[in-house]
Coordinates of C-alpha atoms in Angstrom, one line a residue:
M863 CA 1.0 -68.6 -19.4
R864 CA -1.7 -68.6 -16.7
R865 CA -0.4 -66.9 -14.2
R866 CA 0.0 -64.2 -16.2
E867 CA -4.0 -63.8 -17.6
L868 CA -5.4 -64.1 -13.4
M869 CA -2.8 -61.2 -13.0
A870 CA -4.6 -59.0 -16.6
G871 CA -7.7 -59.5 -15.1
A872 CA -7.2 -58.8 -11.4
L873 CA -5.6 -55.8 -12.7
G874 CA -8.8 -55.1 -13.8
V875 CA -10.3 -55.2 -11.1
G876 CA -8.7 -53.0 -8.8
A877 CA -7.8 -50.1 -11.7
G878 CA -12.0 -50.2 -12.4
L879 CA -12.4 -49.1 -8.5
I880 CA -10.5 -46.1 -9.4
S881 CA -11.9 -42.7 -9.5
G882 CA -9.2 -40.7 -11.6
S883 CA -5.9 -40.2 -10.1
G884 CA -4.0 -40.2 -6.9
D885 CA -3.1 -36.9 -7.3
D886 CA -6.6 -35.9 -7.9
V887 CA -8.3 -37.5 -4.4
A888 CA -8.6 -34.8 -2.6
A889 CA -6.8 -35.3 1.4
A890 CA -4.1 -31.9 1.8
Q891 CA -2.8 -33.5 4.8
P892 CA -2.4 -36.6 6.8
A893 CA -4.9 -36.6 9.8
A894 CA -3.7 -36.7 13.4
N895 CA -3.6 -39.7 15.4
P896 CA -7.8 -40.2 14.7
A897 CA -7.8 -42.9 18.1
A898 CA -6.2 -40.0 20.1
A899 CA -9.3 -38.6 22.0
M900 CA -10.4 -42.2 22.5
E901 CA -6.8 -42.9 23.3
S902 CA -7.0 -40.3 26.3
A903 CA -11.1 -40.8 27.7
L904 CA -9.7 -44.3 28.5
F905 CA -7.4 -42.8 31.7
E906 CA -9.5 -39.4 31.9
P907 CA -13.0 -41.1 31.5
V908 CA -15.2 -38.6 30.2
I909 CA -18.3 -38.0 32.1
G910 CA -21.7 -39.6 30.8
Q911 CA -24.9 -38.8 31.4
P912 CA -27.7 -41.2 31.6
T913 CA -30.6 -41.7 28.7
D914 CA -32.5 -43.7 27.0
L915 CA -31.8 -47.0 24.8
R916 CA -33.0 -45.5 21.7
S917 CA -30.7 -42.7 22.0
L918 CA -27.7 -44.9 22.6
H919 CA -28.4 -46.9 19.6
T920 CA -29.1 -43.9 17.5
S921 CA -25.8 -42.5 18.4
L922 CA -24.2 -46.1 18.7
S923 CA -25.4 -46.5 14.7
A924 CA -24.0 -42.6 14.0
A925 CA -20.1 -45.0 15.3
R926 CA -20.8 -47.4 13.3
S927 CA -21.8 -45.1 10.2
A928 CA -18.1 -43.7 11.1
F929 CA -16.4 -46.5 10.7
S930 CA -18.0 -48.0 7.9
N931 CA -17.7 -45.5 6.3
A932 CA -13.8 -45.3 7.2
R933 CA -14.6 -41.6 8.6
Y934 CA -11.5 -42.2 11.3
S935 CA -11.5 -39.1 12.3
E936 CA -15.1 -38.4 13.0
L937 CA -15.1 -42.0 14.8
G938 CA -12.2 -41.6 17.3
Q939 CA -13.8 -38.0 17.7
A940 CA -17.1 -39.7 18.8
L941 CA -16.4 -42.3 20.4
P942 CA -15.7 -41.0 24.1
S943 CA -18.6 -39.5 24.4
L944 CA -20.5 -42.9 22.7
I945 CA -19.0 -45.0 26.0
A946 CA -19.4 -42.4 29.2
T947 CA -23.1 -42.4 28.3
A948 CA -23.6 -45.7 27.5
E949 CA -21.6 -47.2 30.3
A950 CA -23.9 -44.1 32.7
T951 CA -26.9 -45.7 31.5
R952 CA -25.9 -49.1 32.2
D953 CA -25.2 -48.5 35.2
A954 CA -28.2 -46.7 36.2
A955 CA -30.3 -49.5 34.0
V956 CA -31.5 -52.7 35.9
G957 CA -33.3 -56.3 33.7
Q958 CA -33.3 -56.3 30.4
R959 CA -32.6 -53.2 29.7
R960 CA -29.4 -52.9 32.2
E961 CA -28.4 -56.4 29.6
H962 CA -29.8 -53.5 26.4
A963 CA -27.0 -51.3 27.4
Q964 CA -24.4 -54.1 28.2
T965 CA -24.7 -54.7 24.5
V966 CA -24.1 -51.4 23.1
V967 CA -21.7 -50.8 26.0
A968 CA -19.4 -53.6 24.3
R969 CA -20.1 -52.9 20.7
S970 CA -18.5 -49.3 21.2
Y971 CA -15.6 -50.7 22.4
V972 CA -15.5 -53.0 19.9
L973 CA -15.2 -49.9 17.8
A974 CA -13.3 -48.8 19.6
T975 CA -11.2 -51.6 19.8
E976 CA -11.2 -51.4 15.7
L977 CA -10.0 -48.1 15.8
A978 CA -7.3 -48.8 17.7
V979 CA -5.9 -52.0 15.7
K980 CA -6.2 -50.0 12.6
Q981 CA -3.8 -46.6 14.6
H982 CA -0.8 -50.1 15.9
S983 CA -2.1 -48.8 19.0
E984 CA -1.4 -50.7 22.9
A985 CA -5.0 -48.7 23.9
A986 CA -6.4 -52.2 21.5
W987 CA -5.6 -54.6 24.9
A988 CA -7.5 -52.4 27.3
T989 CA -10.8 -51.7 25.0
A990 CA -10.5 -55.2 23.7
D991 CA -11.3 -56.3 27.1
R992 CA -13.5 -54.7 28.1
A993 CA -15.7 -55.1 25.1
L994 CA -15.6 -58.6 26.5
L995 CA -16.5 -58.1 30.1
A996 CA -20.0 -56.6 28.8
A997 CA -20.9 -58.5 26.3
R998 CA -20.3 -62.1 28.0
A999 CA -22.7 -59.5 31.0
S1000 CA -24.5 -58.6 27.9
G1001 CA -25.8 -62.6 27.7
S1002 CA -26.0 -62.0 23.8
P1003 CA -24.4 -64.9 21.5
Q1004 CA -23.2 -61.7 18.5
A1005 CA -22.0 -59.1 21.5
I1006 CA -19.5 -62.1 22.6
S1007 CA -18.3 -63.1 19.4
E1008 CA -18.2 -59.4 18.3
A1009 CA -15.9 -58.9 22.0
A1010 CA -13.5 -62.3 20.8
R1011 CA -13.3 -61.7 17.8
V1012 CA -11.2 -58.2 17.9
L1013 CA -9.6 -59.6 20.9
A1014 CA -8.5 -62.2 19.2
I1015 CA -6.8 -59.5 16.5
T1016 CA -5.1 -57.8 19.2
M1017 CA -3.5 -60.9 20.3
R1018 CA -2.4 -62.3 17.4
R1019 CA -0.9 -58.4 16.4
A1020 CA 1.0 -59.5 20.1
G1021 CA 1.8 -62.7 18.7
R1022 CA 0.2 -65.6 20.2
S1023 CA -1.5 -65.9 16.7
R1024 CA -1.7 -70.0 18.5
A1025 CA -3.8 -68.9 21.4
A1026 CA -5.9 -66.2 19.4
V1027 CA -7.3 -69.1 16.5
D1028 CA -8.0 -71.7 20.2
F1029 CA -10.0 -68.5 21.5
L1030 CA -11.7 -68.4 18.3
A1031 CA -12.7 -72.1 17.6
R1032 CA -13.8 -72.7 20.0
T1033 CA -16.1 -69.2 20.4
A1034 CA -17.2 -70.5 17.2
T1035 CA -17.9 -73.7 18.7
S1036 CA -20.0 -72.1 21.0
L1037 CA -22.8 -70.3 19.1
G1038 CA -24.6 -73.8 18.2
A1039 CA -24.5 -73.9 14.3
G1040 CA -23.1 -77.0 13.6
K1041 CA -24.3 -79.6 10.8
G1042 CA -27.6 -79.3 11.5
F1043 CA -30.4 -76.3 11.7
A1044 CA -28.8 -73.3 13.0
S1045 CA -30.4 -69.1 12.3
A1046 CA -28.7 -67.8 9.7
E1047 CA -27.5 -65.1 12.3
A1048 CA -24.8 -67.9 14.0
L1049 CA -24.4 -69.1 10.5
A1050 CA -22.9 -66.1 10.3
A1051 CA -20.7 -65.1 13.2
K1052 CA -19.3 -68.0 12.6
T1053 CA -18.3 -68.2 9.6
C1054 CA -17.1 -64.4 10.7
L1055 CA -14.8 -66.2 13.5
L1056 CA -13.4 -68.9 11.0
M1057 CA -12.6 -66.3 8.6
T1058 CA -10.5 -64.5 11.6
A1059 CA -9.4 -67.7 13.1
A1060 CA -8.0 -68.7 9.7
Y1061 CA -6.2 -65.8 9.0
T1062 CA -5.0 -65.2 12.4
A1063 CA -3.3 -69.0 11.9
A1064 CA -1.8 -67.5 8.5
S1065 CA -0.1 -64.8 10.9
G1066 CA 1.7 -67.3 12.7
K1067 CA 3.0 -69.4 9.3
R1068 CA 0.2 -72.7 10.1
R1069 CA -0.7 -73.4 7.1
S1070 CA -2.9 -76.6 7.0
T1071 CA -4.7 -75.3 10.0
A1072 CA -5.4 -71.9 8.2
L1073 CA -6.8 -73.3 5.2
D1074 CA -9.1 -75.5 6.8
L1075 CA -10.6 -73.1 8.7
L1076 CA -10.9 -70.9 5.1
Q1077 CA -12.9 -73.8 4.1
E1078 CA -14.9 -74.4 7.5
A1079 CA -15.8 -71.4 6.9
E1080 CA -16.7 -71.2 3.1
E1081 CA -19.0 -74.4 4.1
T1082 CA -21.0 -72.9 6.5
A1083 CA -21.6 -69.1 4.5
G1084 CA -22.8 -72.0 1.6
R1085 CA -25.3 -72.8 4.1
M1086 CA -26.4 -69.5 5.0
P1087 CA -29.6 -68.0 2.9
I1088 CA -29.5 -67.2 -0.4
G1089 CA -31.2 -63.8 -0.8
E1090 CA -31.1 -62.5 2.4
K1091 CA -29.4 -59.0 3.5
P1092 CA -25.7 -59.6 5.0
T1093 CA -25.5 -60.5 8.2
G1094 CA -22.2 -61.1 10.4
L1095 CA -20.8 -59.6 13.2
F1096 CA -20.9 -55.5 14.0
T1097 CA -18.2 -54.7 11.9
I1098 CA -17.8 -57.2 9.6
S1099 CA -20.6 -60.0 7.0
A1100 CA -20.1 -62.7 5.8
S1101 CA -20.6 -63.5 2.1
P1102 CA -18.3 -65.4 -1.1
A1103 CA -16.7 -62.2 -1.0
E1104 CA -15.1 -61.8 2.6
C1105 CA -14.3 -65.7 1.6
A1106 CA -12.0 -64.6 -1.2
M1107 CA -11.1 -61.6 0.4
Y1108 CA -9.4 -63.8 3.8
R1109 CA -7.8 -66.1 0.7
I1110 CA -6.2 -63.1 -0.6
S1111 CA -4.7 -62.6 3.2
S1112 CA -4.1 -65.5 4.0
F1113 CA -2.4 -66.4 1.7
T1114 CA -0.2 -63.4 1.0
V1115 CA 0.5 -63.6 4.9
L1116 CA 1.9 -67.1 4.4
G1117 CA 4.0 -66.1 1.6
T1118 CA 3.0 -67.9 -1.5
P1119 CA 0.5 -64.6 -2.8
D1120 CA 0.5 -65.8 -6.2
D1121 CA -2.0 -68.7 -5.0
A1122 CA -3.9 -65.4 -4.1
I1123 CA -4.2 -63.8 -7.5
P1124 CA -7.1 -66.1 -8.8
Y1125 CA -9.7 -65.3 -5.6
V1126 CA -9.0 -61.4 -6.4
T1127 CA -11.5 -61.6 -9.3
Q1128 CA -13.8 -63.5 -6.8
V1129 CA -14.1 -60.6 -5.1
N1130 CA -17.6 -58.7 -6.3
T1131 CA -17.3 -55.4 -4.5
A1132 CA -21.0 -55.1 -4.5
Q1133 CA -21.5 -58.1 -1.9
L1134 CA -19.3 -56.0 1.0
A1135 CA -21.4 -54.6 3.6
S1136 CA -19.2 -51.1 3.6
T1137 CA -16.7 -48.7 2.0
E1138 CA -14.2 -50.1 4.9
R1139 CA -14.2 -53.9 3.5
V1140 CA -13.7 -52.6 -0.3
A1141 CA -11.1 -50.4 1.2
R1142 CA -9.7 -54.2 3.0
Y1143 CA -9.9 -55.9 -0.2
L1144 CA -7.4 -53.5 -1.8
T1145 CA -5.5 -53.6 1.1
D1146 CA -4.9 -56.9 0.7
T1147 CA -4.5 -56.7 -2.7
A1148 CA -1.1 -54.0 -1.9
R1149 CA 0.1 -56.7 0.1
M1150 CA 0.0 -59.5 -2.6
W1151 CA 1.3 -57.0 -5.0
H1152 CA 4.4 -55.5 -3.1
Q1153 CA 4.7 -59.2 -2.0
L1154 CA 4.9 -60.7 -6.2
G1155 CA 7.4 -57.7 -6.7
D1156 CA 4.9 -55.9 -8.6
N1157 CA 5.6 -51.8 -7.4
H1158 CA 3.3 -50.8 -11.0
R1159 CA 0.1 -52.7 -9.8
T1160 CA 0.7 -52.2 -5.6
F1161 CA 0.6 -48.8 -6.4
S1162 CA -2.3 -48.9 -8.5
A1163 CA -4.4 -50.5 -5.5
L1164 CA -2.8 -47.7 -3.4
R1165 CA -4.5 -45.1 -5.9
A1166 CA -7.9 -47.1 -5.7
L1167 CA -7.7 -47.3 -1.9
E1168 CA -6.9 -43.9 -1.5
A1169 CA -9.5 -43.0 -3.9
T1170 CA -12.3 -45.7 -1.7
A1171 CA -11.3 -44.4 1.4
P1172 CA -8.8 -41.3 1.6
E1173 CA -8.3 -41.8 5.5
E1174 CA -7.6 -45.6 5.5
V1175 CA -4.2 -45.0 3.2
Q1176 CA -2.8 -42.8 6.4
R1177 CA -2.7 -45.8 8.6
P1178 CA 0.5 -46.3 9.5
A1179 CA 0.4 -49.7 8.5
L1180 CA -0.3 -47.8 4.6
R1181 CA 2.4 -45.4 5.2
A1182 CA 5.3 -48.3 5.3
L1183 CA 3.8 -50.1 2.6
T1184 CA 3.8 -46.6 0.5
A1185 CA 7.4 -46.1 1.8
D1186 CA 8.9 -49.4 0.5
L1187 CA 7.6 -48.7 -3.1
L1188 CA 9.4 -45.1 -2.7
Y1189 CA 12.7 -46.0 -1.6
A1190 CA 12.5 -49.0 -4.3
P1191 CA 14.7 -48.5 -7.8
Q1192 CA 11.9 -48.0 -9.7
N1193 CA 10.8 -44.4 -10.7
L1194 CA 6.4 -45.0 -10.3
P1195 CA 5.1 -41.2 -11.9
G1196 CA 3.3 -39.4 -9.3
L1197 CA 4.4 -41.6 -6.2
R1198 CA 6.4 -39.0 -4.2
V1199 CA 3.3 -36.5 -4.4
F1200 CA 1.5 -39.8 -2.6
A1201 CA 3.4 -40.4 -0.4
V1202 CA 3.7 -36.9 0.8
R1203 CA -0.4 -36.6 0.3
T1204 CA -1.1 -40.0 3.1
G1205 CA 1.8 -38.4 5.3
A1206 CA 4.8 -41.4 4.1
A1207 CA 7.4 -39.2 3.2
V1208 CA 8.2 -35.0 4.0
V1209 CA 8.6 -32.4 1.4

């Protein structure tokens, strides 16, 4: 009885995010690979010209906005020029100006890695490595944490989850956010690294390690000042909602999605920092329902995802999930049209 109540409540959360049926959402044809231009530029670099730091930060902010709003095609087109300009500015600079430019280079490659990971591109290895090199040269603990996180994600996807967890744990410890006084920025960064480490451990089927890391992430997040603007790393923030999201994804990948159900209703999407993070929540719930064998709720979450971030549902992982539904014995009205529209099936 308790499980049915939890599932009913969780369904209500997902359904409330749908602003119309899946058939009503605009997106006639699936987009081409958003990472293609960035991948090409890694091996045939665009020629960049130095610019002032203000202009450079403006360009970086625009690229970050594209990522945060799940506009991946726009991000992919912007990255080659951004990276080339940032590297040219760094190479022409000295002293603190060079360090600031290194931070922009690092964060540009962080965005490139996030995009590559979403597209299942092997280019993530190159971009993550370049991000970490630039971050270390910048001397910024935040930039180093951001680069370490995307490198660890790349390691996890290559099956190196244990090494990735250790790497994230060492990076989190280096932030100096222990039991004593620590800045909100350090606490937020540590929380983000611990959440990522927890999911990474769960992916490696290390349940006790994953749960310990989740608890530590929640305790660290609980030490952050209440009521302030969300902080964290460049592409993720630290909040109770994020911690609950990582509970959902971790329990699902551990093969115990029943344990994830209570956390679905604990995620207040207003606490999530961006459209991309809301899309991540919907992706996690879709995977949870799918593992539970509830195809109706899986499809409901996918339609909510398309309504929130149309390009997100066209990613390889989500197309594969849609294809699984398509070839399941259960008939879901509107699914084939959805599958064709998002690139999971052809007419």
